XYZ file of N, CA and C in Angstrom:
726
model
N -8.501 15.906 13.456
C -9.784 16.416 13.346
C -10.192 16.313 11.690
N -9.091 17.110 10.744
C -9.303 16.543 9.566
C -10.127 15.365 9.110
N -9.204 14.294 9.840
C -9.695 13.043 9.099
C -11.083 12.587 9.786
N -10.957 13.014 10.818
C -12.765 12.718 11.431
C -13.718 13.589 10.651
N -12.965 14.795 9.980
C -14.167 15.351 8.934
C -14.450 14.573 7.667
N -13.391 14.112 7.546
C -13.595 13.070 5.988
C -14.018 12.017 6.713
N -14.147 11.153 7.532
C -14.782 9.948 7.930
C -15.536 10.062 9.293
N -16.457 10.681 9.540
C -16.697 10.621 11.162
C -17.155 9.443 11.705
N -17.223 8.523 10.998
C -17.593 6.931 11.665
C -16.596 6.345 12.315
N -14.980 7.057 11.901
C -13.879 6.253 12.756
C -13.803 6.365 13.657
N -14.229 7.541 14.597
C -14.136 7.581 16.105
C -14.999 6.715 16.691
N -16.359 6.753 16.597
C -17.203 5.465 17.210
C -16.589 4.203 17.070
N -16.284 3.592 15.633
C -16.162 2.452 15.847
C -14.578 2.271 16.258
N -13.879 3.176 16.634
C -12.497 2.936 17.304
C -12.819 2.762 18.912
N -13.893 3.793 19.394
C -14.478 3.004 20.733
C -15.118 2.014 21.386
N -15.980 1.778 20.008
C -16.570 0.284 20.323
C -15.616 -0.725 19.905
N -14.641 -0.581 19.360
C -14.209 -2.061 18.857
C -12.662 -1.873 18.711
N -12.260 -1.017 19.049
C -10.826 -0.998 19.641
C -9.857 -0.962 18.356
N -8.732 -1.023 18.724
C -7.966 -0.428 17.014
C -7.740 -1.707 16.289
N -7.589 -2.956 16.612
C -7.919 -4.103 15.656
C -9.213 -4.455 15.244
N -10.276 -4.205 15.926
C -11.769 -4.339 15.349
C -11.993 -3.024 14.177
N -11.247 -1.873 14.279
C -11.474 -0.377 13.691
C -10.564 -0.792 11.983
N -9.134 -1.506 12.165
C -8.661 -2.257 10.771
C -9.580 -2.959 10.120
N -10.322 -3.687 10.796
C -10.996 -4.763 10.239
C -12.426 -4.277 9.465
N -12.631 -3.231 10.380
C -13.795 -2.592 9.660
C -13.757 -1.627 8.644
N -12.391 -1.297 8.659
C -12.007 -0.164 7.252
C -12.238 -0.948 5.960
N -11.127 -2.126 6.182
C -11.220 -2.751 5.219
C -12.047 -3.686 4.941
N -13.066 -4.001 5.542
C -14.608 -4.307 5.098
C -15.496 -3.479 4.147
N -15.192 -2.177 4.658
C -15.838 -1.388 3.959
C -15.337 -1.068 2.522
N -14.076 -1.049 2.774
C -13.145 -1.022 1.146
C -13.775 -2.190 0.206
N -13.457 -3.290 0.850
C -13.829 -4.786 -0.217
C -15.115 -5.323 -0.317
N -15.907 -4.423 0.802
C -17.382 -5.254 0.807
C -17.253 -6.380 0.861
N -16.540 -7.036 2.037
C -16.259 -8.390 2.393
C -16.722 -8.282 3.751
N -17.354 -9.061 4.339
C -17.791 -9.148 6.214
C -16.486 -9.083 7.092
N -16.722 -8.697 8.249
C -15.607 -8.630 9.297
C -15.112 -10.118 9.622
N -16.471 -10.585 9.692
C -16.056 -12.217 10.498
C -15.383 -13.126 9.092
N -15.528 -12.746 7.933
C -14.786 -13.306 6.871
C -13.525 -13.347 6.683
N -12.969 -12.404 7.185
C -11.618 -11.592 7.012
C -10.822 -12.048 8.342
N -11.547 -12.232 9.247
C -10.806 -12.362 11.063
C -9.409 -13.243 10.864
N -9.507 -14.796 10.514
C -8.421 -15.452 10.079
C -7.388 -14.960 9.338
N -7.940 -14.114 8.126
C -6.341 -13.580 7.728
C -5.780 -12.644 8.304
N -6.603 -11.983 9.026
C -5.689 -10.947 9.730
C -4.606 -11.452 10.940
N -5.230 -12.941 11.441
C -4.254 -13.532 12.307
C -3.055 -13.917 11.146
N -3.445 -14.619 10.259
C -2.272 -15.240 9.389
C -1.478 -13.883 9.221
N -1.859 -13.010 8.470
C -1.262 -11.398 8.201
C -0.525 -11.231 9.511
N -0.718 -11.084 10.521
C -0.068 -11.085 12.107
C 1.144 -11.964 12.018
N 0.926 -12.779 11.620
C 2.202 -13.974 11.624
C 3.503 -13.433 10.559
N 2.950 -13.311 9.570
C 3.513 -13.150 8.305
C 4.491 -11.692 8.937
N 3.647 -11.006 9.394
C 4.730 -9.454 9.878
C 5.228 -9.814 10.617
N 5.476 -10.412 11.701
C 6.313 -10.921 12.541
C 7.445 -11.589 12.146
N 7.224 -12.401 11.047
C 8.373 -12.979 10.542
C 9.357 -12.130 9.817
N 8.774 -10.985 9.119
C 9.292 -10.164 8.177
C 10.166 -9.070 9.627
N 9.611 -8.720 10.700
C 10.137 -7.593 11.443
C 11.173 -8.876 12.215
N 11.029 -9.741 12.289
C 12.227 -10.742 13.086
C 13.320 -10.602 12.179
N 13.306 -10.162 10.683
C 14.688 -9.860 9.643
C 14.966 -9.150 9.663
N 14.487 -7.677 10.330
C 14.544 -6.344 10.071
C 15.267 -5.658 11.009
N 16.001 -6.212 11.852
C 16.735 -5.486 13.111
C 17.722 -4.460 12.654
N 18.225 -4.689 11.417
C 19.163 -3.099 10.900
C 18.422 -2.203 10.357
N 17.016 -2.284 10.428
C 16.355 -1.353 9.460
C 16.222 -0.160 10.737
N 16.509 0.712 10.655
C 16.259 2.090 11.293
C 14.587 2.550 11.349
N 13.985 1.948 10.294
C 12.786 3.065 9.957
C 11.982 2.314 9.327
N 10.870 1.536 9.541
C 10.106 0.700 8.687
C 8.311 1.322 8.569
N 8.178 3.016 9.177
C 6.996 3.384 9.000
C 6.095 2.606 9.882
N 4.662 2.905 9.566
C 3.198 2.050 10.202
C 3.648 0.668 9.698
N 4.261 -0.414 10.788
C 4.500 -1.690 9.792
C 3.269 -2.163 9.830
N 2.178 -1.719 10.201
C 0.558 -2.443 10.188
C 0.349 -2.522 9.031
N 0.591 -1.732 8.090
C -0.028 -1.516 6.653
C 0.316 -3.067 5.917
N 1.233 -3.666 6.449
C 1.493 -4.715 5.724
C 0.428 -5.807 6.285
N -0.081 -5.681 7.021
C -1.169 -6.659 7.423
C -2.327 -6.240 6.657
N -2.579 -5.297 6.509
C -3.905 -4.721 5.554
C -3.811 -5.067 3.921
N -2.475 -5.054 3.465
C -1.808 -5.305 2.417
C -2.259 -7.031 2.394
N -1.719 -7.772 3.145
C -1.782 -9.367 2.950
C -3.182 -9.438 3.136
N -3.818 -8.909 3.884
C -5.621 -9.094 3.687
C -6.266 -9.093 2.422
N -5.664 -7.842 2.071
C -6.653 -7.384 0.794
C -6.297 -8.381 -0.415
N -4.535 -8.786 -0.202
C -4.807 -9.510 -1.352
C -5.073 -11.188 -1.250
N -5.425 -11.341 -0.376
C -5.887 -12.573 0.102
C -7.300 -12.751 -0.462
N -8.294 -11.707 0.101
C -9.626 -11.373 -0.372
C -9.704 -11.356 -1.595
N -8.896 -10.607 -2.609
C -8.928 -10.226 -4.231
C -8.417 -11.306 -5.086
N -7.618 -11.520 -4.454
C -6.644 -12.852 -5.329
C -6.318 -12.006 -6.762
N -5.643 -11.497 -6.624
C -5.380 -10.427 -8.178
C -4.293 -11.617 -8.489
N -4.143 -11.068 -10.019
C -3.678 -11.801 -10.770
C -2.364 -10.808 -11.042
N -2.344 -9.533 -10.960
C -1.213 -8.393 -10.914
C -1.548 -7.378 -9.981
N -0.408 -6.911 -9.176
C -0.336 -5.799 -8.058
C 0.545 -5.097 -8.383
N 0.642 -4.095 -8.498
C 1.751 -2.772 -8.862
C 1.919 -2.198 -7.712
N 3.143 -1.858 -7.147
C 3.356 -0.864 -5.733
C 4.391 0.371 -6.139
N 4.458 1.277 -5.864
C 5.826 2.321 -5.812
C 6.123 2.504 -4.527
N 7.703 2.195 -4.736
C 8.204 2.464 -3.196
C 8.443 1.333 -2.558
N 9.700 0.250 -2.367
C 10.030 -0.232 -1.668
C 10.786 -0.457 -0.729
N 11.772 0.192 -0.767
C 12.834 0.461 0.673
C 13.237 -0.749 0.984
N 13.074 -1.490 2.394
C 13.265 -2.525 2.781
C 12.978 -3.898 2.455
N 11.735 -3.510 2.172
C 10.487 -4.255 1.415
C 9.642 -4.988 2.368
N 9.196 -4.120 3.232
C 8.534 -5.066 4.606
C 7.014 -5.384 3.661
N 6.561 -4.047 3.358
C 4.774 -4.437 2.641
C 5.417 -5.591 1.374
N 6.292 -5.388 0.747
C 6.458 -5.979 -0.649
C 6.594 -7.436 0.151
N 7.088 -7.704 1.126
C 7.190 -9.147 1.247
C 5.522 -9.497 2.005
N 4.886 -8.571 2.620
C 3.910 -8.966 3.013
C 2.516 -9.388 1.837
N 2.472 -8.532 0.545
C 1.728 -8.899 -0.563
C 2.456 -10.047 -1.037
N 3.722 -10.398 -1.178
C 4.338 -11.331 -1.854
C 4.048 -12.797 -1.137
N 3.938 -12.539 0.239
C 3.201 -13.853 1.031
C 1.816 -14.097 0.897
N 1.234 -13.081 0.596
C -0.160 -13.292 0.200
C -0.402 -14.034 -1.140
N 0.682 -13.461 -1.981
C 0.043 -13.921 -3.394
C 0.634 -15.475 -3.326
N 1.460 -15.901 -2.543
C 2.568 -17.050 -2.473
C 1.021 -18.138 -1.612
N 0.540 -17.552 -0.750
C -0.958 -18.150 -0.285
C -1.936 -18.464 -1.111
N -2.117 -17.563 -2.058
C -3.199 -17.713 -2.929
C -2.887 -18.726 -3.930
N -1.420 -19.036 -4.344
C -1.393 -19.813 -5.376
C -1.218 -19.175 -6.663
N -1.166 -17.617 -6.980
C -1.298 -17.140 -8.239
C -1.220 -15.960 -7.870
N -0.509 -15.257 -8.756
C -0.525 -13.429 -9.106
C 0.991 -13.171 -9.060
N 1.068 -12.313 -9.527
C 2.404 -11.595 -9.544
C 2.554 -10.111 -8.941
N 3.939 -9.776 -8.782
C 3.902 -8.350 -7.967
C 4.730 -7.490 -8.516
N 4.539 -6.460 -9.206
C 5.349 -5.579 -10.091
C 5.883 -4.291 -9.141
N 7.222 -3.547 -8.757
C 7.408 -2.853 -7.991
C 8.539 -2.067 -8.420
N 8.097 -0.617 -7.911
C 9.099 0.042 -8.528
C 9.834 0.822 -7.324
N 10.984 1.259 -7.227
C 11.857 2.058 -6.591
C 12.953 2.815 -6.976
N 13.240 3.920 -6.349
C 13.978 4.903 -6.723
C 14.985 5.021 -5.042
N 16.003 3.959 -5.352
C 16.589 3.777 -4.066
C 16.952 5.338 -3.256
N 16.652 5.396 -1.635
C 17.630 6.404 -1.382
C 17.342 8.040 -1.845
N 16.048 7.928 -2.433
C 15.432 9.187 -2.980
C 15.200 10.098 -1.852
N 15.190 9.726 -0.721
C 14.853 10.696 0.449
C 16.282 11.728 0.794
N 17.445 10.823 0.086
C 18.545 11.823 0.421
C 18.800 13.242 0.270
N 17.480 13.190 -0.950
C 18.076 14.529 -1.836
C 16.813 15.414 -1.393
N 15.462 14.338 -1.349
C 14.096 15.073 -1.118
C 13.989 15.778 -0.067
N 14.287 15.243 1.121
C 13.983 15.280 2.647
C 14.692 16.479 2.610
N 15.858 16.852 2.418
C 16.367 17.885 2.951
C 15.921 19.275 2.453
N 15.106 19.078 0.959
C 14.843 19.963 0.334
C 13.491 20.482 1.581
N 12.723 19.634 2.238
C 11.744 20.232 3.101
C 12.236 20.505 4.504
N 13.308 20.439 4.485
C 13.792 20.794 5.735
C 13.948 19.875 6.710
N 13.886 18.104 6.275
C 13.507 17.082 6.774
C 14.878 16.321 6.760
N 15.130 15.291 8.077
C 16.066 14.428 7.999
C 15.585 12.780 6.995
N 16.488 12.503 6.318
C 16.133 11.422 5.820
C 15.522 10.119 6.357
N 14.529 9.486 6.371
C 14.354 8.517 7.415
C 14.307 6.823 7.206
N 14.043 6.536 5.951
C 13.484 5.424 5.181
C 15.151 5.031 4.274
N 16.262 5.040 4.715
C 17.601 5.074 4.250
C 18.174 3.392 4.414
N 18.581 2.998 3.044
C 18.732 1.397 3.295
C 19.784 1.279 4.058
N 20.169 -0.066 4.938
C 21.519 0.039 5.463
C 22.530 0.053 4.326
N 23.936 -0.040 4.443
C 25.035 0.066 3.768
C 25.053 -1.342 3.679
N 25.457 -1.706 1.910
C 25.060 -2.801 1.228
C 23.957 -3.698 1.231
N 22.788 -2.825 1.336
C 21.702 -3.471 1.234
C 21.049 -3.095 -0.311
N 20.151 -3.843 -0.923
C 19.380 -3.656 -1.995
C 18.206 -3.483 -1.508
N 17.256 -2.504 -2.598
C 15.847 -2.226 -2.417
C 15.392 -3.927 -2.100
N 14.364 -4.047 -0.898
C 13.378 -5.230 -0.716
C 14.558 -5.954 -0.185
N 15.334 -6.100 0.511
C 16.638 -7.305 1.281
C 15.575 -7.590 1.827
N 14.506 -7.803 2.454
C 13.308 -8.319 3.579
C 13.088 -9.166 3.114
N 12.702 -9.304 1.447
C 11.847 -10.481 0.946
C 12.577 -11.705 1.178
N 12.187 -12.653 1.195
C 12.699 -14.047 1.440
C 13.112 -15.140 0.071
N 13.800 -15.622 0.167
C 14.330 -16.147 -1.660
C 12.890 -16.940 -1.801
N 12.071 -17.696 -0.895
C 11.286 -18.426 -1.465
C 10.027 -17.758 -1.945
N 10.028 -16.344 -1.831
C 8.954 -15.253 -1.894
C 9.220 -14.462 -3.364
N 10.221 -14.686 -3.799
C 10.967 -13.873 -4.820
C 10.531 -14.321 -6.253
N 10.157 -15.635 -6.675
C 9.961 -15.857 -7.904
C 8.293 -15.383 -8.418
N 7.611 -14.451 -7.600
C 6.570 -13.801 -8.313
C 6.929 -12.319 -7.886
N 8.340 -12.083 -7.907
C 8.144 -11.004 -7.690
C 8.821 -9.863 -8.802
N 8.869 -8.959 -9.409
C 9.744 -8.209 -10.543
C 9.926 -6.618 -9.867
N 11.076 -6.565 -9.973
C 11.695 -5.176 -9.309
C 11.811 -4.291 -10.796
N 11.655 -3.016 -10.390
C 12.178 -1.743 -11.533
C 12.855 -0.974 -10.943
N 13.907 -0.713 -11.151
C 14.493 0.489 -10.356
C 14.442 1.801 -11.117
N 14.110 3.112 -10.769
C 14.092 4.223 -11.202
C 12.779 4.928 -10.852
N 12.912 6.255 -11.505
C 11.705 7.091 -11.106
C 10.109 6.677 -11.460
N 8.956 6.768 -10.945
C 8.128 6.399 -11.488
C 7.596 6.996 -12.699
N 7.790 8.384 -12.300
C 7.236 8.951 -13.755
C 7.864 8.334 -15.220
N 8.859 7.694 -15.110
C 9.467 7.120 -16.402
C 9.347 5.550 -16.418
N 8.719 5.062 -15.443
C 8.681 3.423 -15.225
C 7.231 3.146 -15.418
N 6.534 4.020 -14.658
C 4.873 3.569 -14.515
C 3.935 3.407 -15.804
N 3.989 4.405 -16.729
C 3.067 4.307 -17.508
C 3.284 3.240 -18.631
N 4.933 2.972 -18.719
C 5.267 1.680 -19.743
C 4.915 0.656 -19.222
N 5.684 0.519 -17.631
C 4.959 -0.937 -17.261
C 3.688 -1.069 -17.399
N 2.699 -0.180 -17.170
C 1.325 -0.708 -17.016
C 0.884 -0.654 -18.724
N 1.428 -0.305 -19.537
C 1.199 -0.758 -20.755
C 1.586 -1.967 -21.277
N 2.439 -2.205 -20.724
C 2.893 -3.871 -20.873
C 2.142 -4.804 -20.152
N 1.391 -4.630 -19.108
C 0.519 -5.401 -18.124
C -0.874 -5.497 -18.727
N -1.530 -6.864 -18.402
C -2.806 -6.537 -18.158
C -3.324 -6.146 -17.389
N -4.611 -5.717 -16.991
C -5.413 -4.997 -16.236
C -4.600 -5.727 -14.901
N -4.755 -4.416 -13.974
C -4.172 -4.717 -12.566
C -5.381 -4.492 -11.542
N -5.391 -5.419 -10.316
C -6.297 -5.187 -9.527
C -6.084 -4.444 -8.174
N -5.013 -4.218 -7.987
C -4.262 -3.506 -6.869
C -3.319 -2.576 -7.126
N -3.395 -1.936 -6.539
C -2.003 -0.577 -6.783
C -1.674 -0.032 -5.646
N -0.636 0.009 -5.143
C -0.239 0.797 -3.813
C 0.862 1.813 -3.739
N 0.758 3.400 -3.878
C 1.384 4.439 -3.830
C 2.122 4.426 -2.308
N 3.401 4.336 -2.539
C 4.597 4.117 -1.299
C 5.964 4.969 -1.618
N 5.979 5.692 -2.830
C 6.490 6.429 -3.246
C 7.153 7.749 -2.503
N 7.617 8.841 -3.452
C 7.496 10.142 -2.926
C 6.356 10.677 -3.094
N 6.245 11.496 -1.595
C 5.330 11.780 -1.298
C 4.607 13.539 -1.360
N 4.755 13.850 -2.800
C 4.524 15.449 -2.829
C 2.793 15.177 -3.719
N 2.385 16.166 -3.691
C 1.173 16.476 -4.414
C 1.533 15.715 -5.900
N 2.060 16.475 -6.629
C 2.475 16.448 -7.852
C 2.809 14.541 -8.271
N 3.590 13.880 -7.790
C 3.983 12.606 -8.110
C 2.752 11.700 -7.067
N 1.921 12.093 -6.175
C 0.884 11.078 -5.933
C -0.318 11.434 -6.826
N -0.338 12.487 -7.219
C -1.534 12.927 -8.097
C -0.949 11.970 -9.759
N -0.215 11.840 -10.016
C 0.298 11.876 -11.555
C 0.227 9.953 -11.339
N 0.611 9.414 -10.369
C 0.493 7.775 -10.113
C -1.027 7.314 -9.912
N -1.868 7.984 -9.172
C -3.202 7.961 -9.144
C -3.716 7.991 -10.611
N -3.475 8.847 -11.326
C -4.431 9.054 -12.472
C -3.640 8.392 -13.527
N -2.685 7.934 -13.672
C -2.055 7.055 -14.396
C -2.479 5.794 -14.322
N -2.733 5.347 -12.663
C -2.991 4.121 -12.656
C -4.319 3.764 -12.873
N -5.444 4.807 -12.437
C -6.794 4.745 -12.428
C -7.330 3.950 -13.693
N -6.933 4.107 -14.535
C -7.864 3.747 -16.098
C -7.116 2.118 -16.301
N -6.264 1.932 -15.463
C -5.993 0.426 -15.738
C -6.571 -0.724 -14.508
N -7.284 -0.004 -13.770
C -8.119 -0.496 -12.554
C -9.152 -1.045 -12.925
N -9.635 -2.365 -13.105
C -11.336 -2.869 -13.265
C -12.188 -1.945 -12.348
N -13.353 -1.888 -12.139
C -14.405 -1.995 -11.064
C -14.139 -2.864 -10.163
N -14.222 -2.261 -8.971
C -13.871 -3.086 -7.762
C -12.468 -3.186 -7.630
N -11.524 -2.562 -8.306
C -10.155 -2.665 -8.162
C -9.608 -1.479 -6.898
N -8.718 -1.984 -6.094
C -8.280 -1.163 -5.107
C -6.794 0.052 -5.488
N -7.287 0.841 -5.144
C -5.830 1.838 -5.165
C -5.959 2.158 -3.657
N -4.813 1.889 -3.352
C -4.409 2.092 -1.822
C -3.075 3.370 -1.686
N -2.964 4.218 -0.658
C -1.787 5.387 -0.846
C -1.506 5.300 0.711
N -0.066 5.313 0.946
C 0.660 5.445 1.960
C 0.838 7.051 2.526
N 0.856 7.551 3.105
C 1.105 8.768 3.641
C 0.040 10.056 3.368
N -1.200 9.805 3.261
C -2.242 10.560 2.354
C -2.376 12.085 3.720
N -1.829 12.139 4.453
C -1.923 13.493 5.309
C -0.930 14.195 5.196
N -0.041 13.411 3.861
C 1.057 14.644 3.619
C 0.611 15.898 3.110
N -0.406 15.461 2.339
C -0.971 16.668 1.411
C -2.461 16.016 0.943
N -3.423 16.858 -0.111
C -4.473 16.821 -0.258
C -4.763 15.948 -1.537
N -3.844 15.134 -2.144
C -3.766 14.696 -3.347
C -4.608 13.490 -3.336
N -4.709 12.640 -2.363
C -5.344 11.582 -2.197
C -7.089 11.887 -2.049
N -7.257 12.919 -1.400
C -8.824 13.296 -0.894
C -9.426 13.939 -2.009
N -8.127 15.063 -2.985
C -8.568 15.426 -4.253
C -8.917 15.004 -5.469
N -8.025 13.695 -5.384
C -7.944 12.600 -6.341
C -9.742 11.920 -5.907
N -9.895 11.711 -5.223
C -11.078 11.099 -4.397
C -12.346 11.768 -5.193
N -12.512 13.168 -4.615
C -13.468 13.873 -4.751
C -13.812 14.161 -6.565
N -12.425 14.074 -7.283
C -12.722 14.288 -8.786
C -13.240 13.032 -9.356
N -13.282 12.102 -9.000
C -13.211 10.695 -9.789
C -14.856 9.967 -8.652
N -15.343 11.067 -8.015
C -16.505 10.779 -7.410
C -16.283 9.382 -6.464
N -15.344 8.966 -5.903
C -15.062 7.984 -5.264
C -14.992 8.086 -3.437
N -15.467 6.947 -2.940
C -15.719 7.307 -1.635
C -14.226 6.359 -1.288
N -13.564 7.513 -0.207
C -12.319 7.045 0.226
C -12.728 6.246 2.013
N -11.715 5.519 1.979
C -11.497 4.613 3.247
C -10.410 5.236 4.043
N -10.389 5.690 4.909
C -9.405 6.219 5.733
C -8.844 5.314 6.926
N -7.754 4.362 7.029
C -7.303 3.834 8.067
C -7.049 4.259 9.567
N -7.849 5.357 9.787
C -7.811 5.804 11.435
C -6.645 7.181 11.323
N -5.458 6.958 11.812
C -4.429 8.068 11.734
C -3.358 7.636 11.187
N -3.072 6.402 10.524
C -2.250 6.024 10.187
C -1.493 6.349 8.923
N -2.271 7.004 8.158
C -1.920 7.608 6.614
C -2.344 6.823 5.835
N -2.566 5.605 5.904
C -2.647 4.651 5.159
C -4.345 4.785 4.627
N -4.839 4.741 3.097
C -6.149 5.162 2.717
C -6.556 4.211 1.648
N -7.495 4.045 1.004
C -7.630 3.510 -0.071
C -9.129 3.798 -0.494
N -9.311 3.441 -1.901
C -10.581 3.547 -2.497
C -10.871 2.231 -3.517
N -11.932 2.013 -3.679
C -12.393 0.887 -4.270
C -12.840 1.557 -5.566
N -12.608 1.218 -6.907
C -13.123 1.543 -8.133
C -14.353 1.394 -8.059
N -15.416 2.324 -8.620
C -16.825 2.230 -8.211
C -17.314 1.347 -9.539
N -18.146 0.159 -9.313
C -18.693 -0.731 -10.398
C -19.494 -0.206 -10.987
N -20.548 1.254 -10.963
C -20.926 1.808 -11.356
C -20.443 2.935 -12.857
N -20.987 3.030 -13.757
C -20.189 3.969 -14.756
C -20.242 5.046 -14.278
């Protein structure tokens, strides 16, 4: 119900177009690209996702895997030179982003990850950790070797790494938050990244339903958020107006 209040068009779009049509509709709204123009990209994204999932048999939890399709299509549409994500885990989303960059023939991805942070964080919430790496596996182990040339992995806390990383990069076109989903961490990442996004740049966030950080940020910056139904994924495109 809270989500419907934030975006009342989601329910009728879902009823008319179904889940597939809804995903295309949401990304079309976010990128201002027509739905027919992104149809083939979603087909290709589905193939990339299935190939990645075939390598993920040993992973007990991958979250909402279809976010990988949205990321792939967004990167294909925008053709960014630089993408930054926080939170890697097994690397499903990372793989989809890298596959799109490879298909574009340009662009690099910088990822920040604090391996298995859930082991200490989740118990403090009374929850069992879910996104724990299999034994003897490194963050992003799902990323195939042929896609790794465009990838830069930074291990550690985003609060320590993200500001300096952004200071050393040119303007980024797309950012994905998928690290620690606390209000403070999410707001920190959004606020830190925002000045480095150009007009039209995308800020995407997973698990926005955990707290009000994303909706609060969008309101503070007068941005129109797009929610991908009940997936927990949402995004804003930085306004092109002052």
